[in-house]
XYZ file of C-alpha atoms in Angstrom:
324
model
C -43.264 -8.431 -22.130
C -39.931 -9.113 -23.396
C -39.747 -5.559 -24.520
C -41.249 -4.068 -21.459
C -38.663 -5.108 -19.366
C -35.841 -4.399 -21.739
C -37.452 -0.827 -22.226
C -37.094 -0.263 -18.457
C -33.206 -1.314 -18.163
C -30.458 1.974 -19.120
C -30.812 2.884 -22.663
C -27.080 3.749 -22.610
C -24.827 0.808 -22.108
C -22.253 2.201 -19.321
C -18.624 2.182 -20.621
C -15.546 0.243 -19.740
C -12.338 1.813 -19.150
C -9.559 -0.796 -18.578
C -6.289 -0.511 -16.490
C -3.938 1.150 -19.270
C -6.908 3.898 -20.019
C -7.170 5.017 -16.665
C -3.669 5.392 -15.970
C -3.617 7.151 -18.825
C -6.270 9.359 -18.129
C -5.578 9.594 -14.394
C -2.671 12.378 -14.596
C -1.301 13.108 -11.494
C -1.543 17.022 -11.053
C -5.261 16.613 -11.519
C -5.659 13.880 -9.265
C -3.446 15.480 -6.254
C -6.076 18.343 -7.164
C -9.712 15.917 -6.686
C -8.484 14.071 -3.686
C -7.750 17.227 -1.903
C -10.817 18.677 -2.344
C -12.580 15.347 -1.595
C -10.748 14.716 1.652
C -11.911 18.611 2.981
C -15.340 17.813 2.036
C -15.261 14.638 3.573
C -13.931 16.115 7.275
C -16.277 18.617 6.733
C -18.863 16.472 7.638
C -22.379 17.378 6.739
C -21.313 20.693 5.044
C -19.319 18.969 3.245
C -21.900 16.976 1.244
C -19.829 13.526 1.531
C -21.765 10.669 2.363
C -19.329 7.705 2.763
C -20.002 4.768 5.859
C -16.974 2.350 6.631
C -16.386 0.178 4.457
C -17.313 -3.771 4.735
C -15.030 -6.164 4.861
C -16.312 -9.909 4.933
C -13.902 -13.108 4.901
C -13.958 -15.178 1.861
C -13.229 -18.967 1.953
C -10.422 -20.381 3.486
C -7.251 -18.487 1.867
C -7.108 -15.493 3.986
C -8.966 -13.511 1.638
C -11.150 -10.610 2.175
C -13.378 -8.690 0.047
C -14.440 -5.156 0.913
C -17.655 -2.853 -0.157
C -16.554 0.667 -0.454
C -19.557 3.116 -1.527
C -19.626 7.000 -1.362
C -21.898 10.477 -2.724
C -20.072 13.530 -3.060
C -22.909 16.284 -3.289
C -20.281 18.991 -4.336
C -18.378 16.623 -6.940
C -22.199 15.613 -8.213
C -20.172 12.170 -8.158
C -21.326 8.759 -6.342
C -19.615 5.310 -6.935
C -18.675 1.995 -5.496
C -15.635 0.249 -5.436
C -15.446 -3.858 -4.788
C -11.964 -4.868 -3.759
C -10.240 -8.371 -3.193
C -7.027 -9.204 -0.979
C -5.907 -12.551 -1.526
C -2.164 -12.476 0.187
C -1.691 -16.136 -0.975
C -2.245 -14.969 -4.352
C 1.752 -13.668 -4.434
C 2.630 -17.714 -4.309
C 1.115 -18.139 -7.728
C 2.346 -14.907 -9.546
C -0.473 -12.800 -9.117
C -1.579 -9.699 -7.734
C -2.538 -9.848 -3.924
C -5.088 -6.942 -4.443
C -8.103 -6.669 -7.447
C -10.413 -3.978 -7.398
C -13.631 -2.890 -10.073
C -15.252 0.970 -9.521
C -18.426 1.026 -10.424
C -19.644 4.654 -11.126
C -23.731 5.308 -11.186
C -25.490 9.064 -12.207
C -26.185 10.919 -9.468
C -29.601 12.055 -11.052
C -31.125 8.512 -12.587
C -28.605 5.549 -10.639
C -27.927 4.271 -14.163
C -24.311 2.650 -14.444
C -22.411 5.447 -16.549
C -19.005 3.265 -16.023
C -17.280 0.023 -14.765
C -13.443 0.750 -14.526
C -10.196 -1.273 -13.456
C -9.961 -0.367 -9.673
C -6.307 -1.562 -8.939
C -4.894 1.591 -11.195
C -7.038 3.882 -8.970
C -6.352 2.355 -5.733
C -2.673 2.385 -6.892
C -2.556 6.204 -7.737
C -4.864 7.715 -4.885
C -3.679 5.970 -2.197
C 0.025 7.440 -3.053
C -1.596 10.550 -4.296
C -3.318 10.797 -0.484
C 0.342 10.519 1.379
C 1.626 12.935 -0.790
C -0.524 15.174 0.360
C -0.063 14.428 3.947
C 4.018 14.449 3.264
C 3.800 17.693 1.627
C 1.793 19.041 4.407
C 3.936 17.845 7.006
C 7.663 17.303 5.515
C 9.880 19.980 7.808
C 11.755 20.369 4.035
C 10.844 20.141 0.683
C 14.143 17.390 0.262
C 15.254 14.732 1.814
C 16.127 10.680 2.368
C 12.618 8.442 1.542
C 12.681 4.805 2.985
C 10.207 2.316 1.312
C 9.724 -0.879 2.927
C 8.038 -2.816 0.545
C 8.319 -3.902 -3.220
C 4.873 -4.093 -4.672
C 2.371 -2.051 -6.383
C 2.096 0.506 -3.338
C 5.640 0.838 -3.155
C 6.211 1.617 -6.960
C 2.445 3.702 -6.471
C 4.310 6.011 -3.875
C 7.569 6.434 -5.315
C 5.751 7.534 -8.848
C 3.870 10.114 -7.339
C 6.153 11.658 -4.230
C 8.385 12.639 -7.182
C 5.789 14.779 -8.034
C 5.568 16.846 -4.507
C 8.822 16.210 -2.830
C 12.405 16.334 -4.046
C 13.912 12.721 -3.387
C 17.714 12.570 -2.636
C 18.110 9.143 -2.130
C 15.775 6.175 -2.306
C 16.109 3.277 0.137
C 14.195 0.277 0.115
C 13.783 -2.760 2.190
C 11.315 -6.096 1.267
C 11.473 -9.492 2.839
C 12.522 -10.670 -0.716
C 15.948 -9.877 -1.580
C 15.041 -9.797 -4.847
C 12.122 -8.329 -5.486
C 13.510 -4.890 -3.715
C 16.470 -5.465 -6.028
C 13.800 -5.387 -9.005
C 11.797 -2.578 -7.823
C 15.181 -0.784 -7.879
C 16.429 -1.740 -11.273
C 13.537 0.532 -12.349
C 14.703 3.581 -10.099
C 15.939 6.585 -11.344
C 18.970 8.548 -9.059
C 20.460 7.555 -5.970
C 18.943 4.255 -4.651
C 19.982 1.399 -2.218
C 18.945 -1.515 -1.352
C 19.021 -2.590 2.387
C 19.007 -5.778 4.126
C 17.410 -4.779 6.990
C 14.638 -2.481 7.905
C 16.451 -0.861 10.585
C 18.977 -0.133 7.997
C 16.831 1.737 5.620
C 14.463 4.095 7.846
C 17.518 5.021 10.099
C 18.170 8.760 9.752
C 15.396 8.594 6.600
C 13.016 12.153 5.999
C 10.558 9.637 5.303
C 9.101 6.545 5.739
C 6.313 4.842 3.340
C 5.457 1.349 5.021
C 3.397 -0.383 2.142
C 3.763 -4.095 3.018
C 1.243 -7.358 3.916
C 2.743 -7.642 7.094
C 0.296 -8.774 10.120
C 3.232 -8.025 12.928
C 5.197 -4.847 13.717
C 7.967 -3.945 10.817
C 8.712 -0.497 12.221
C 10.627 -0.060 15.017
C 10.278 3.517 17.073
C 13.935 3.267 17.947
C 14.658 3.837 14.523
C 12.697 6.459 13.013
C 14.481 10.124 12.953
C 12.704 12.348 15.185
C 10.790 14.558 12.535
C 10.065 11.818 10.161
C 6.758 11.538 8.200
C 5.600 7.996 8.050
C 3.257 7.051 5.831
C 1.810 3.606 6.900
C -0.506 2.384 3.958
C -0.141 -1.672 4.126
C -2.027 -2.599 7.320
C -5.781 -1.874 7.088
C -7.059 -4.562 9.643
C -7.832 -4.640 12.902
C -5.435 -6.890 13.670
C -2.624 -6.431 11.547
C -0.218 -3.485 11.819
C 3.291 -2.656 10.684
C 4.263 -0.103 13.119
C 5.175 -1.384 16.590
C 3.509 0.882 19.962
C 6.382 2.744 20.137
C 6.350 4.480 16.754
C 2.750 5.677 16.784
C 3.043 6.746 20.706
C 5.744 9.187 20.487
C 3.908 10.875 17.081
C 1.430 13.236 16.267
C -1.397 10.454 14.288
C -2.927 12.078 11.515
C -5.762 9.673 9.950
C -7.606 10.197 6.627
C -10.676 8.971 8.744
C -11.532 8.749 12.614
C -14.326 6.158 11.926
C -11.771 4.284 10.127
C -9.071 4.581 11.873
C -11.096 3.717 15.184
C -12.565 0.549 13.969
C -9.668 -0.950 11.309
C -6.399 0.406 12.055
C -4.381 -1.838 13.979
C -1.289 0.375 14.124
C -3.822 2.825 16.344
C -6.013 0.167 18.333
C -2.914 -2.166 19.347
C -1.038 1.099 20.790
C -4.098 2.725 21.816
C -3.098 6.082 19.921
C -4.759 9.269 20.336
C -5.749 10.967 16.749
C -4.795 14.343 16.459
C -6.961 14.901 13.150
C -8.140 13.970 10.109
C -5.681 14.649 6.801
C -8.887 16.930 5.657
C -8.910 19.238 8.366
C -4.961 19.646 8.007
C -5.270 20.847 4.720
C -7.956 22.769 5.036
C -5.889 24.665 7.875
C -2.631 25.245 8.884
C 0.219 22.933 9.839
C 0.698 24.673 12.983
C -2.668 23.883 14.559
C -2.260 20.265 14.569
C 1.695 19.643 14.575
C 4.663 21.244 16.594
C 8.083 21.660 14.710
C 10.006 18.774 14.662
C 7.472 16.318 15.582
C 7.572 13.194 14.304
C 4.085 12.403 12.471
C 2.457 8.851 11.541
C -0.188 9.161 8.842
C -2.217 6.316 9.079
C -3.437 6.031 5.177
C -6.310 3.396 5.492
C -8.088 4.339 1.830
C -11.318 5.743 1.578
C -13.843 5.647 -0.894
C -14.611 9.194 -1.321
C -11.048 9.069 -3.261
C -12.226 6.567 -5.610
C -15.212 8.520 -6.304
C -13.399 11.789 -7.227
C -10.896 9.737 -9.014
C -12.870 7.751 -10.957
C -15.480 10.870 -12.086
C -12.114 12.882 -13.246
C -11.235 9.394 -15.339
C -14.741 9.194 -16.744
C -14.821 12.937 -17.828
C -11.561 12.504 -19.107
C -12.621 9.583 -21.602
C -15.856 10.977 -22.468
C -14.101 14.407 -23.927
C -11.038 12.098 -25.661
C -14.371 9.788 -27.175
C -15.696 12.515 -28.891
């Protein structure tokens, strides 16, 4: 019996890739490349061969902390996967990591477990990878003045990889603690400054990456250039947001979903925002059939798990050539 039931489990024990590996493996060029391609298939709805519901999010004790389910099938990318990710904002009192994340990736042909990698490196890389995209698309210049409020992983995430699409003159960034943003700039390279104030940082910026844990309103409209491309990554609640009404009603919205958006982004619900389209049908299109010249543009990067598919299939392939 004993055998029976062994017999029936994968004959291939599925792989583990660690953090280090898949940064390794996870060069930029190539994921800027998958996560384009994934977010047109995804907005292109059926055709598209993207199956991918909202995630779930359930609460998990008392601590603020969430844990959300984040499954998706690319047909085209013959890639399906799921990612499990924690955020435990109480966990930055004891040193650690607010955010912890595991893909699991399954074959599309059997549903055997091919590989279990460290999620935080992907959901570090794509999520900056995805606003660069939707900067690139939508920055009125290739140069300019970037703003960052925030000092974590996100932060250092988006910095890393808008060096890779947009020419950075100066670097500005902004935390509530003075000293983290004074360590997250010790590791800059070329013109950066450290602001005490918000306001101060994302006046007259090109743009704006908001990647903070902030429940309230960090953004101010009054502030933000006219032209600016904001990319607003930390808030991916209902009711949290870190761009106050003003902000997201005087700019063209550009989500990376509409069911998303709709149902967990509190920057749209609490100013009752009207989406002008998803990132996918932007770049599978032109610029001009979604935003005038000179309009300011909030891009309201929730995360979404057809990113973490493509991302974590290029990783895999990656590994298994380097194995051999």
């Amino acid at each position: 019996m004993e055998d029976y039931i062994v017999h029936h489990s994968s004959k291939d024990a599925p792989v583990f890739i660690d953090g280090p590996t898949v940064y390794k493996l996870l060069d930029i060029g190539s994921m800027l490349d998958v996560l384009r391609s994934g977010l047109v298939n995804f907005s292109l709805g059926s055709a598209g061969g993207v199956v991918m519901p909202v995630r779930t999010v359930l609460s998990v004790g008392n601590q603020e902390g969430k844990m959300a389910i984040m499954p998706a099938f690319s047909g085209k990318d013959d890639a399906c996967a799921v990612k499990l990710v924690t955020v435990f904002p109480s966990n930055a009192k004891l040193g650690l990591s607010s955010h912890c994340a595991t893909v699991f990736l399954v074959d599309t042909t059997t549903g055997a477990l091919l590989s279990l990698m460290d999620g935080c490196v992907i959901t570090a890389l794509r999520t900056a990878g995805v606003s660069a995209l939707a900067i690139k698309a939508f920055a009125p210049t290739s140069s300019g003045v970037v703003a960052i409020l925030g000092s974590g992983v996100q932060a250092r995430s988006h910095l890393l990889v808008l060096r890779h699409v947009y020419n950075i003159t100066e670097v500005r960034i902004h935390s509530r603690t003075a000293e983290n943003a004074r360590k997250f700039a010790s590791e800059v390279e070329g013109l950066v400054r450290v602001c005490d104030t918000a306001e101060e940082a994302v006046r007259g910026a090109d743009i704006i990456v908001t990647a903070t844990l902030s429940a309230t309103p960090i953004l101010c409209g009054e502030w933000v250039k006219k032209g600016a491309v904001i990319a607003a990554v930390g808030a991916c609640l209902p009711n949290t947001r870190e761009l106050d009404s003003a902000v997201v009603q005087s700019a063209a919205v550009i989500v990376d979903s509409r069911a998303g958006a709709t149902k967990e982004s509190g920057d749209i619900l609490f100013a009752q925002a009207e989406i002008r389209a998803e990132l996918g049908e932007v770049l599978a299109g032109k610029k001009s059939d979604f935003v005038a010249d000179g309009e300011t543009v909030v891009f309201e990067n929730l995360g979404l798990a057809i990113e973490d598919v493509v991302c974590a299939k290029l990783v895999y392939e990656k590994f298994k050539s380097t194995a051999k």
